[in-house]
Amino acid sequence: MIRVGIVGFGTIGKRIADAVAAQGDMHVSGVLKVTPDYEVLVAAAKGFKVYTLPDRVEKFKKAGIEPAGTIEDLIKASDVIIDASPEDVGAENKEKYYSKFDKPVIFQGGEEAEVAEVSFNALANYDEARGRRYVRVVSCNTTGITRVLTSLMLNGVGIKKARIFIARRGADPKEYKKGPINDVVPNPATVPSHHGPDVKTVLKNVDIVTMAVAVPVTIMHMHMAFLELDGAYPRDAVLEALAKTPRIFLADVGAGFQSLAQIIEYARDLGRPRGDFPEVAIFRDSVTVNGNELYLMYGVHQESIVVPENVDAVRAVLGAMPKWESIKKTDTTLKLFTEGKRYG
Amino acid sequence: MIRVGIVGFGTIGKRIADAVAAQGDMHVSGVLKVTPDYEVLVAAAKGFKVYTLPDRVEKFKKAGIEPAGTIEDLIKASDVIIDASPEDVGAENKEKYYSKFDKPVIFQGGEEAEVAEVSFNALANYDEARGRRYVRVVSCNTTGITRVLTSLMLNGVGIKKARIFIARRGADPKEYKKGPINDVVPNPATVPSHHGPDVKTVLKNVDIVTMAVAVPVTIMHMHMAFLELDGAYPRDAVLEALAKTPRIFLADVGAGFQSLAQIIEYARDLGRPRGDFPEVAIFRDSVTVNGNELYLMYGVHQESIVVPENVDAVRAVLGAMPKWESIKKTDTTLKLFTEGKRYG
């Protein structure tokens, strides 16, 4: 059993913990929390040991919680660390703590690419993570784009240019202080947004430019993608490539999928934990071929899309399982859609 | 004085009425309202005669309002009609009423292009409206795109392809029943959205594709535009073209224009009627040249952008004034930004 320590138990960390616990070949050695809030109760209810930072031990004790130890204890009790700290805190943890040990660490996309030797997406470059000390799972939007482009490329559809336009969710559901309300915010106003360059940390040679705005939505990001292909492909060939690629879901307007909200409603109806939708949700009706141009719209569930990628990153970095075997195991244990998918 | 009858006194109609009243060479012969609600009081307060449909006269009387007459009386009392009815009602009015008279009628972009002989944008094709019986001012998003493309083309920048991605406001401020709340809605899910083909009703030869989603915003639309130019132009040349074109405003993030909300706050601070912003509001920071590709983001104020276009359409259809003279007069009377603008 691979012992996985999870540093950070927020939006991403708590989901990764549940996913790791569901795998069978790995278990959660502990989670690190900085604040003794209700999420500690969540962790305790699930049987996860809760660690904290050295300077937070007193605060936890005052709140009536006895931590299992400090971050260094957690690292010692783990074979691999997944750092799901807030933006830039992972890099601080690396300098302060991880650098003292010889354990592999998986960071999240909120960190700069330089924090790690490899930026990771399971479909795109699983094998590049093997034996690395530091790996970074790219962010939600970057993961969504990388999956779509890789799906096409793995199926022989060449991409000359990707120009992708993102309506970002302004905040996660629990972030009550963040906006915007009734506004559209260039995010950033400059071009490209960071997503395009970030995709290139995984898909080195792709010609990609992205623009992004933030909108008053908490449920999902929406992408409008314009791809210039290396030739004219039939629409059916594109749809087939997308349909058989793991972690991609094709939603039909005719089946009631008229917006992002219905995608999440579907996840809730299916009994998925937290109503999560880790697949890229492509609106099939939007998939349009016009000469050598391809258009499509898809939703990216910011809270959960990177969760299966983190599970695979654990196996990839340790060389514990071949790529497609890991992806299939992750998808099966997390009850993602596997019917009609090609694993390998 | 040109007598202008305005059929429909909703979001667009009431603004056109105020704009016509401010011109000096035209006046409002009357406005037509279908419902005897608070907007009748607005019309009365401004001294506009209120007409209604024949089958609404009783309803008005019951509400204590004596209409000045029916729609046919309004047409007789006018030299030109501006129809600002809800979508598709203009075409019904054409068949039922306008076809019986020999007066020019200006429709709005909610109508199909076929309702009129010419689809109109003042910058792009003012002279094509002259002497026509039926003219259609294109919709807010189409007006925004047409202005931006025309600004470049008038200044010698050739456009090979326009690929434009729209985050549409879900509803106008007063539309309390419309959504979405916390959702992003493909609008439509199919590609292209109607905006691209609609731009071609004015700019016949442009290669344009648009995609649109609706977001929980009432204040403005946001466009993310990707243009392939016929060569590599310096960024300064592009900015200069945009800066000197009437009805285009360049907003700097450094000056505090970080989102659409600040654009509208500026309009409110300037004392503009209703806090309207009839200019296309381009985020200067977003204007990016990359080889022969140009990127930019801009806001389109759906409630007011077509207002100056309607005023110009009146003069254009009657041959009452040359193009640039009309545009300048409209901009001056409506207190739009005229400094540094080139009229002609």
XYZ file of C-alpha atoms in Angstrom:
688
model
C 0.000 0.000 0.000
C 1.373 3.375 -1.035
C 1.174 5.801 1.871
C -0.035 9.192 0.611
C 0.247 12.274 2.802
C -1.960 15.182 1.756
C -0.863 18.690 2.697
C -3.864 20.988 2.514
C -7.430 19.818 2.990
C -9.345 22.513 1.122
C -11.336 22.286 -2.093
C -8.805 20.059 -3.857
C -7.094 18.332 -0.930
C -10.235 16.879 0.620
C -11.327 15.463 -2.726
C -7.924 13.932 -3.371
C -8.027 12.329 0.083
C -11.331 10.625 -0.689
C -10.080 9.518 -4.106
C -6.862 8.068 -2.667
C -8.852 6.234 0.007
C -10.980 4.624 -2.717
C -8.082 3.172 -4.740
C -7.094 -0.054 -2.956
C -3.377 0.230 -3.785
C -2.834 3.378 -1.720
C -4.133 4.903 1.467
C -4.150 8.281 3.195
C -1.348 8.391 5.749
C -2.686 11.718 6.993
C -3.853 15.155 5.997
C -2.407 18.501 6.992
C -4.665 21.363 7.968
C -3.616 24.855 8.955
C -6.928 25.974 10.457
C -8.917 23.989 13.059
C -12.286 24.527 11.355
C -15.209 22.276 10.408
C -13.135 20.510 7.785
C -11.146 18.889 10.600
C -14.411 17.252 11.653
C -14.840 16.074 8.053
C -11.369 14.543 8.076
C -11.970 12.886 11.462
C -15.295 11.486 10.306
C -13.508 9.822 7.399
C -10.794 8.403 9.647
C -7.973 10.598 8.290
C -5.284 11.551 10.808
C -4.955 15.330 10.974
C -1.511 16.938 11.130
C -0.706 20.636 11.259
C 2.185 23.079 10.978
C 4.517 23.415 13.996
C 3.289 26.932 14.816
C -0.361 25.862 14.653
C -0.232 23.080 17.234
C -1.294 25.385 20.079
C -4.174 26.794 18.069
C -5.443 23.280 17.380
C -5.159 22.325 21.066
C -7.084 25.443 22.074
C -9.828 24.390 19.663
C -9.908 21.024 21.465
C -8.168 19.109 18.693
C -5.031 17.055 19.338
C -3.074 16.929 16.048
C -1.442 13.649 15.065
C 1.822 15.536 14.608
C 3.478 18.184 12.509
C 4.144 18.338 8.785
C 7.516 16.647 9.240
C 5.836 13.741 11.031
C 3.402 13.461 8.126
C 6.216 13.414 5.563
C 8.004 10.671 7.530
C 4.789 8.602 7.666
C 4.298 8.880 3.858
C 5.819 7.441 0.678
C 4.649 10.409 -1.364
C 3.209 13.828 -0.540
C 0.454 15.565 -2.451
C 0.626 19.272 -1.735
C -2.792 20.873 -2.231
C -1.978 24.123 -0.454
C -3.223 27.496 -1.660
C -1.331 29.174 -4.533
C 2.402 29.669 -3.851
C 2.257 28.021 -0.410
C 3.396 24.761 -2.014
C 6.651 26.424 -3.059
C 7.131 27.700 0.498
C 6.504 24.204 1.861
C 9.040 22.844 -0.591
C 11.733 25.161 0.678
C 10.877 24.816 4.372
C 10.032 21.125 4.642
C 10.080 18.909 1.545
C 13.673 19.786 0.614
C 14.844 18.194 3.885
C 13.449 14.795 2.942
C 13.890 12.473 0.003
C 10.246 11.844 -0.748
C 8.485 12.624 -4.032
C 6.052 15.549 -3.883
C 3.126 16.293 -6.192
C 2.171 19.958 -6.402
C -0.951 21.604 -7.873
C -1.331 24.018 -10.779
C -1.550 27.046 -8.515
C 2.230 26.795 -8.180
C 4.609 28.107 -10.800
C 5.782 25.444 -13.252
C 9.328 25.902 -11.915
C 8.358 24.327 -8.589
C 8.617 20.905 -10.265
C 10.688 19.018 -12.817
C 7.600 17.944 -14.747
C 4.138 19.410 -15.276
C 1.732 16.504 -15.463
C -1.426 15.334 -17.160
C -2.168 11.619 -17.103
C -3.388 11.334 -20.701
C -0.639 13.492 -22.129
C 2.622 12.640 -20.366
C 2.145 10.025 -17.627
C 5.512 8.402 -18.278
C 7.489 11.630 -17.861
C 6.740 11.690 -14.136
C 8.425 8.383 -13.346
C 11.198 8.651 -10.757
C 10.915 12.433 -10.412
C 11.309 14.163 -7.089
C 8.853 17.003 -7.828
C 5.851 16.799 -10.137
C 3.115 19.388 -10.723
C -0.412 18.487 -11.748
C -1.545 21.371 -13.963
C -4.547 23.501 -13.015
C -8.185 22.847 -13.810
C -8.433 24.887 -17.008
C -5.073 23.652 -18.245
C -6.125 20.070 -17.515
C -9.339 20.563 -19.502
C -7.531 22.002 -22.506
C -4.786 19.373 -22.355
C -7.313 16.527 -22.312
C -9.196 17.874 -25.332
C -6.070 18.505 -27.388
C -4.506 15.165 -26.381
C -7.699 13.293 -27.236
C -7.489 14.627 -30.783
C -3.738 14.141 -31.148
C -3.836 10.553 -29.809
C -6.351 9.819 -32.552
C -4.344 11.275 -35.399
C -5.959 14.703 -35.598
C -3.157 17.253 -35.878
C -3.597 20.686 -34.306
C -1.949 23.651 -35.982
C -3.334 26.303 -33.674
C -5.460 26.387 -30.557
C -7.183 29.677 -29.705
C -9.248 29.197 -26.582
C -11.579 31.649 -24.824
C -12.503 31.039 -21.218
C -15.444 32.264 -19.147
C -13.998 31.419 -15.730
C -16.128 30.796 -12.691
C -15.475 33.724 -10.356
C -15.267 31.677 -7.148
C -15.790 28.202 -5.755
C -19.119 27.543 -4.003
C -17.621 27.936 -0.532
C -15.740 31.162 -1.253
C -18.288 33.643 0.054
C -15.971 36.658 -0.093
C -14.961 36.444 -3.741
C -16.683 38.055 -6.715
C -17.672 39.195 -9.162
C -21.378 39.873 -8.772
C -22.996 41.121 -11.984
C -19.748 41.833 -13.761
C -17.415 40.393 -16.357
C -13.771 40.836 -15.431
C -10.890 40.464 -17.884
C -8.797 37.916 -16.025
C -6.261 39.063 -16.921
C -6.889 41.959 -19.345
C -3.635 41.111 -21.096
C -3.280 38.394 -23.758
C -2.456 35.548 -23.439
C -3.904 34.488 -20.121
C -1.576 32.138 -18.231
C -3.459 29.056 -19.449
C -1.907 28.961 -22.911
C 1.698 29.028 -21.672
C 0.709 26.564 -18.953
C -0.583 24.059 -21.514
C 2.844 24.273 -23.151
C 4.487 22.992 -19.962
C 2.811 19.666 -20.821
C 2.294 19.816 -24.595
C 5.574 21.467 -25.484
C 5.024 22.157 -29.176
C 1.426 23.268 -29.405
C 0.691 26.750 -30.807
C -1.847 28.002 -28.285
C -3.200 31.391 -27.197
C -5.855 31.816 -24.502
C -7.986 34.713 -23.269
C -10.034 34.634 -20.079
C -12.715 36.584 -18.270
C -14.227 35.885 -14.850
C -18.018 35.729 -14.536
C -20.484 35.515 -11.590
C -20.637 31.732 -11.526
C -19.424 29.195 -8.985
C -20.223 25.887 -10.640
C -17.884 25.394 -13.608
C -15.644 27.099 -16.112
C -16.805 27.322 -19.728
C -14.393 27.209 -22.660
C -15.091 28.273 -26.216
C -12.374 26.642 -28.302
C -11.319 27.395 -31.842
C -8.819 24.900 -33.260
C -7.105 25.071 -36.611
C -6.402 21.477 -37.672
C -3.740 20.187 -40.055
C -6.424 19.178 -42.518
C -10.149 18.732 -43.001
C -11.507 15.963 -40.761
C -15.088 14.676 -40.761
C -17.075 15.788 -37.719
C -17.735 12.139 -36.912
C -14.027 11.404 -36.645
C -13.626 14.237 -34.163
C -16.621 13.095 -32.130
C -15.362 9.506 -32.115
C -11.958 10.598 -30.836
C -13.551 12.600 -28.034
C -16.085 9.862 -27.201
C -13.534 7.132 -26.707
C -11.078 9.178 -24.674
C -11.302 8.655 -20.913
C -12.355 11.636 -18.784
C -14.260 13.304 -21.593
C -18.069 13.369 -21.556
C -20.237 14.362 -24.506
C -23.418 16.151 -23.443
C -26.382 16.503 -25.790
C -28.674 19.502 -25.646
C -31.478 17.195 -26.767
C -30.904 15.035 -23.683
C -31.419 18.081 -21.485
C -27.851 19.288 -21.159
C -28.532 22.905 -22.035
C -26.039 24.534 -19.698
C -23.351 23.827 -17.126
C -25.945 23.619 -14.350
C -27.462 20.486 -15.887
C -24.067 18.802 -16.001
C -23.712 19.290 -12.265
C -27.341 18.283 -11.660
C -26.546 15.031 -13.470
C -23.559 14.417 -11.183
C -25.783 15.057 -8.157
C -28.467 12.706 -9.474
C -25.851 10.006 -10.063
C -24.883 10.239 -6.410
C -21.363 11.347 -7.213
C -19.552 12.594 -4.120
C -20.084 16.342 -3.624
C -21.853 16.487 -7.028
C -18.447 16.462 -8.700
C -17.882 16.104 -12.443
C -14.197 15.304 -13.070
C -14.739 14.730 -16.792
C -14.433 17.513 -19.360
C -18.081 18.092 -20.333
C -18.223 18.835 -24.048
C -21.466 20.116 -25.568
C -21.765 17.728 -28.523
C -23.981 20.215 -30.393
C -21.149 22.726 -30.339
C -18.644 20.422 -32.056
C -18.498 22.016 -35.483
C -16.136 21.437 -38.373
C -15.715 24.211 -40.904
C -13.007 23.327 -43.435
C -9.887 22.791 -41.349
C -11.376 24.661 -38.399
C -12.933 22.963 -35.388
C -15.120 24.685 -32.796
C -16.332 23.338 -29.497
C -17.614 24.429 -26.079
C -16.975 22.530 -22.884
C -17.310 22.831 -19.150
C -14.469 22.277 -16.696
C -15.394 21.473 -13.093
C -12.766 23.425 -11.218
C -13.221 21.583 -7.926
C -12.734 18.050 -9.194
C -11.151 17.804 -12.656
C -7.615 17.446 -11.277
C -8.525 14.766 -8.709
C -8.035 11.696 -10.959
C -4.852 13.294 -12.296
C -3.401 13.449 -8.776
C -4.187 9.789 -8.159
C -2.435 8.827 -11.387
C 0.486 11.104 -10.553
C 1.106 9.069 -7.384
C 1.475 5.854 -9.388
C 3.362 7.562 -12.204
C 6.001 9.116 -9.966
C 6.604 5.845 -8.098
C 6.519 3.729 -11.264
C 3.842 1.689 -9.511
C 1.655 0.957 -12.529
C 1.682 1.483 -16.319
C -0.179 4.510 -17.697
C -3.415 3.064 -19.070
C -3.758 0.562 -16.244
C -3.580 3.399 -13.741
C -6.010 5.617 -15.644
C -8.499 2.768 -15.892
C -8.162 1.853 -12.221
C -8.641 5.477 -11.192
C -11.673 5.947 -13.420
C -13.247 2.699 -12.242
C -12.736 3.330 -8.535
C -13.972 6.926 -8.858
C -16.984 5.709 -10.879
C -16.261 7.950 -13.844
C -17.822 7.030 -17.191
C -15.838 4.077 -18.572
C -18.272 2.607 -21.088
C -16.962 2.890 -24.640
C -13.680 4.363 -23.420
C -10.392 3.089 -24.799
C -7.705 2.537 -22.204
C -4.550 1.988 -24.208
C -38.005 69.235 -38.284
C -38.218 65.532 -39.022
C -41.191 63.979 -37.218
C -40.126 60.642 -35.718
C -42.732 58.197 -34.398
C -41.396 55.541 -32.061
C -43.265 52.259 -31.827
C -42.278 50.520 -28.603
C -41.088 52.356 -25.506
C -39.106 49.651 -23.760
C -35.370 49.383 -23.165
C -34.412 50.623 -26.630
C -37.449 52.727 -27.570
C -37.341 55.027 -24.571
C -33.656 55.712 -25.127
C -34.171 56.440 -28.809
C -36.959 58.853 -27.904
C -34.654 60.844 -25.624
C -31.903 60.810 -28.238
C -34.242 62.028 -30.997
C -35.531 64.788 -28.728
C -31.958 66.005 -28.176
C -31.070 66.379 -31.877
C -32.486 69.701 -32.942
C -33.301 68.617 -36.523
C -35.919 66.055 -35.479
C -38.523 65.631 -32.803
C -40.645 62.848 -31.327
C -44.101 62.913 -32.930
C -45.222 60.293 -30.431
C -44.432 56.956 -28.865
C -46.476 53.783 -28.969
C -46.932 51.689 -25.868
C -48.834 48.429 -25.586
C -49.053 48.298 -21.773
C -50.254 51.173 -19.580
C -47.460 50.813 -17.014
C -45.063 53.211 -15.285
C -43.229 53.880 -18.508
C -46.308 55.800 -19.729
C -45.666 58.174 -16.853
C -42.051 58.474 -18.011
C -43.213 59.337 -21.521
C -45.737 61.847 -20.219
C -43.147 63.478 -17.964
C -40.954 64.037 -21.019
C -43.811 65.486 -23.044
C -44.102 62.594 -25.498
C -47.597 61.845 -26.807
C -48.501 58.232 -26.076
C -50.295 56.164 -28.720
C -51.359 52.545 -28.464
C -52.690 49.660 -30.548
C -56.397 49.711 -31.495
C -57.216 46.774 -29.210
C -55.428 48.363 -26.257
C -57.348 51.638 -26.153
C -59.882 50.327 -23.625
C -57.156 48.951 -21.375
C -55.448 52.353 -21.369
C -58.711 54.138 -20.567
C -59.380 51.737 -17.682
C -55.940 52.613 -16.339
C -56.962 56.271 -16.480
C -54.830 57.118 -19.498
C -56.309 58.716 -22.614
C -54.122 57.679 -25.567
C -53.334 60.300 -28.234
C -54.525 57.820 -30.856
C -53.763 54.498 -32.426
C -50.695 53.297 -34.285
C -52.157 54.444 -37.583
C -52.636 57.951 -36.179
C -48.977 57.886 -35.081
C -47.794 56.827 -38.537
C -49.818 59.643 -40.141
C -48.297 62.156 -37.729
C -44.728 61.039 -38.550
C -42.216 61.351 -41.396
C -40.414 58.191 -40.310
C -41.172 55.385 -37.881
C -38.629 53.709 -35.625
C -39.972 50.324 -34.577
C -38.421 49.256 -31.272
C -40.887 46.473 -30.557
C -39.866 43.159 -28.992
C -38.330 40.524 -31.281
C -40.506 39.577 -34.268
C -43.264 42.055 -33.356
C -41.731 44.545 -35.779
C -42.372 42.151 -38.659
C -45.992 41.774 -37.512
C -46.386 45.547 -37.357
C -44.931 45.804 -40.839
C -47.571 43.480 -42.237
C -50.492 44.883 -40.260
C -49.767 48.598 -40.328
C -46.631 49.911 -42.021
C -47.376 48.235 -45.352
C -50.522 50.379 -45.672
C -48.527 53.625 -45.612
C -45.697 55.015 -47.645
C -43.447 56.035 -44.764
C -39.921 54.745 -44.158
C -39.581 52.418 -41.177
C -36.457 51.617 -39.168
C -36.493 48.221 -37.432
C -34.216 46.817 -34.742
C -31.845 43.844 -34.792
C -34.304 41.558 -33.019
C -36.056 41.258 -36.376
C -34.856 38.930 -39.098
C -32.686 40.652 -41.710
C -35.381 39.960 -44.311
C -37.725 42.469 -42.666
C -35.752 45.261 -44.362
C -33.963 46.074 -47.591
C -30.809 47.118 -45.776
C -29.199 46.185 -42.483
C -27.577 49.312 -41.116
C -24.578 50.521 -39.166
C -23.720 54.202 -39.416
C -19.943 53.769 -39.654
C -20.133 50.898 -42.100
C -22.877 51.605 -44.624
C -24.715 54.861 -43.886
C -25.187 55.663 -47.562
C -26.891 52.373 -48.386
C -29.956 53.381 -46.385
C -30.812 56.434 -48.453
C -34.268 56.364 -49.989
C -35.106 52.902 -48.631
C -38.553 52.034 -47.375
C -37.387 49.557 -44.725
C -34.065 49.684 -42.884
C -32.894 47.513 -39.960
C -30.393 48.728 -37.362
C -28.439 45.602 -36.410
C -28.463 44.307 -32.818
C -26.173 45.360 -29.999
C -23.532 42.633 -30.379
C -23.554 42.938 -34.161
C -23.183 46.717 -33.851
C -20.205 46.279 -31.545
C -18.450 43.846 -33.868
C -19.245 45.930 -36.946
C -17.808 49.084 -35.384
C -14.560 47.348 -34.401
C -14.064 45.706 -37.794
C -15.029 48.870 -39.681
C -12.676 50.980 -37.589
C -9.779 48.777 -38.686
C -10.875 48.518 -42.319
C -11.433 52.281 -42.669
C -7.830 52.712 -41.550
C -6.315 50.266 -43.994
C -6.061 47.228 -41.742
C -7.369 44.245 -43.713
C -9.181 41.454 -41.892
C -8.835 37.935 -43.238
C -10.812 36.217 -40.502
C -12.778 37.283 -37.453
C -13.402 34.648 -34.775
C -15.306 36.261 -31.932
C -16.374 34.765 -28.601
C -19.153 36.419 -26.645
C -20.040 36.264 -22.955
C -23.566 37.697 -23.266
C -25.342 39.412 -20.432
C -28.203 37.107 -19.464
C -30.820 39.827 -19.048
C -31.299 43.585 -18.961
C -31.434 45.207 -15.510
C -35.217 45.469 -15.535
C -35.860 41.891 -16.674
C -36.432 40.299 -13.289
C -37.739 36.994 -14.669
C -34.811 36.103 -16.909
C -31.719 34.102 -16.004
C -29.326 32.558 -15.677
C -28.316 32.651 -12.036
C -24.988 30.908 -11.398
C -24.799 29.245 -14.766
C -23.150 29.560 -18.152
C -25.514 28.762 -20.998
C -24.393 28.001 -24.545
C -26.456 30.574 -26.414
C -26.872 28.798 -28.727
C -24.924 25.533 -28.287
C -24.516 25.369 -32.059
C -21.806 27.215 -33.982
C -21.924 29.847 -35.347
C -24.157 31.950 -33.147
C -26.404 34.287 -35.159
C -24.027 37.218 -34.669
C -21.509 36.155 -37.320
C -24.083 35.805 -40.119
C -25.717 39.013 -38.875
C -22.474 40.969 -39.251
C -22.407 39.785 -42.867
C -25.717 41.527 -43.536
C -23.721 44.770 -43.162
C -20.146 43.751 -43.994
C -20.931 41.405 -46.868
C -17.496 39.912 -47.489
C -16.040 39.397 -44.050
C -15.070 35.841 -43.001
C -16.533 35.724 -39.510
C -17.547 32.991 -37.054
C -18.983 33.709 -33.601
C -19.716 31.619 -30.504
C -21.778 32.843 -27.564
C -22.657 31.903 -24.017
C -25.020 33.692 -21.624
C -23.768 34.564 -18.140
C -25.396 35.930 -14.954
C -24.757 39.570 -15.742
C -27.086 42.436 -16.586
C -24.726 45.303 -17.280
C -22.900 44.627 -20.551
C -21.834 41.983 -23.028
C -18.155 41.043 -23.201
C -16.461 40.010 -26.428
C -13.142 38.208 -26.780
C -12.081 38.775 -30.378
C -9.452 36.996 -32.378
C -8.757 38.590 -35.759
C -6.449 37.296 -38.444
C -5.165 40.325 -40.349
C -3.883 40.514 -43.921
C -0.411 41.294 -42.632
C 1.599 42.220 -39.568
C 0.595 45.656 -38.255
C 2.239 47.484 -35.358
C 0.107 47.524 -32.215
C 0.251 51.328 -32.249
C -1.337 51.457 -35.678
C -4.210 49.328 -34.458
C -4.651 51.438 -31.333
C -4.558 54.643 -33.367
C -7.256 53.359 -35.699
C -9.487 52.437 -32.770
C -8.769 55.664 -30.891
C -9.763 57.963 -33.721
C -12.923 56.118 -34.686
C -16.140 57.607 -33.290
C -18.144 55.491 -30.827
C -15.124 53.512 -29.682
C -13.653 54.094 -26.220
C -10.293 52.773 -25.067
C -10.272 51.883 -21.367
C -7.032 51.442 -19.438
C -6.759 49.009 -16.572
C -4.238 51.403 -15.017
C -6.884 54.139 -14.990
C -9.168 51.879 -12.985
C -11.100 50.218 -15.781
C -10.634 46.659 -14.573
C -14.007 45.286 -15.577
C -17.282 46.150 -17.270
C -18.709 47.482 -14.014
C -16.196 50.328 -13.968
C -17.158 51.328 -17.492
C -20.752 51.755 -16.370
C -19.673 53.484 -13.132
C -17.816 55.997 -15.312
C -20.966 56.646 -17.346
C -22.906 57.190 -14.118
C -20.257 59.551 -12.769
C -20.307 61.538 -16.001
C -24.033 62.061 -15.546
C -24.890 60.215 -18.699
C -28.620 59.494 -18.933
C -29.488 56.140 -17.306
C -25.742 55.426 -16.903
C -25.589 54.473 -20.566
C -22.394 53.767 -22.482
C -23.176 53.753 -26.233
C -19.497 53.447 -27.200
C -17.790 50.096 -27.674
C -15.540 49.905 -24.591
C -12.259 48.290 -25.588
C -9.817 47.233 -22.882
C -6.632 48.803 -24.251
C -4.485 46.341 -22.287
C -6.087 43.471 -24.189
C -5.165 44.815 -27.620
C -2.393 42.407 -28.559
C -0.632 41.841 -31.859
C 1.015 38.485 -32.438
C 2.363 38.223 -35.988
C -0.681 38.746 -38.202
C -3.060 37.951 -35.325
C -4.858 40.585 -33.298
C -6.614 39.972 -29.984
C -8.865 42.298 -28.065
C -11.616 42.336 -25.432
C -14.424 44.840 -25.366
C -17.709 45.553 -23.673
C -20.966 46.239 -25.501
C -23.694 48.061 -23.599
C -26.762 46.242 -24.811
C -29.236 48.886 -23.701
C -27.697 51.859 -25.487
C -25.180 50.965 -28.199
C -27.774 51.048 -30.998
C -29.256 54.393 -29.939
C -26.923 56.678 -31.950
C -27.260 54.275 -34.886
C -31.027 54.775 -34.910
C -30.655 58.541 -34.907
C -28.290 58.342 -37.873
C -30.591 55.901 -39.623
C -33.350 58.526 -39.601
C -31.143 61.023 -41.428
C -29.667 58.380 -43.710
C -32.987 57.008 -44.902
C -34.354 60.490 -45.606
C -31.122 61.729 -47.184
C -31.281 64.564 -44.687
C -27.567 64.865 -43.942
C -24.247 63.407 -45.172
C -22.779 60.470 -43.211
C -20.016 62.054 -41.155
C -21.986 65.206 -40.484
C -24.799 63.101 -39.045
C -22.480 60.928 -36.966
C -20.795 64.003 -35.537
C -24.066 65.740 -34.778
C -25.418 62.638 -33.055
C -22.277 62.131 -30.989
C -22.168 65.794 -29.988
C -25.812 66.038 -28.975
C -25.629 62.744 -27.053
C -22.405 63.906 -25.356
C -20.396 60.904 -26.501
C -16.603 61.208 -26.496
C -15.663 63.312 -29.529
C -12.163 64.477 -28.598
C -9.558 63.087 -30.959
C -12.199 61.450 -33.111
C -12.055 61.752 -36.874
C -15.385 62.513 -38.529
C -14.748 61.949 -42.203
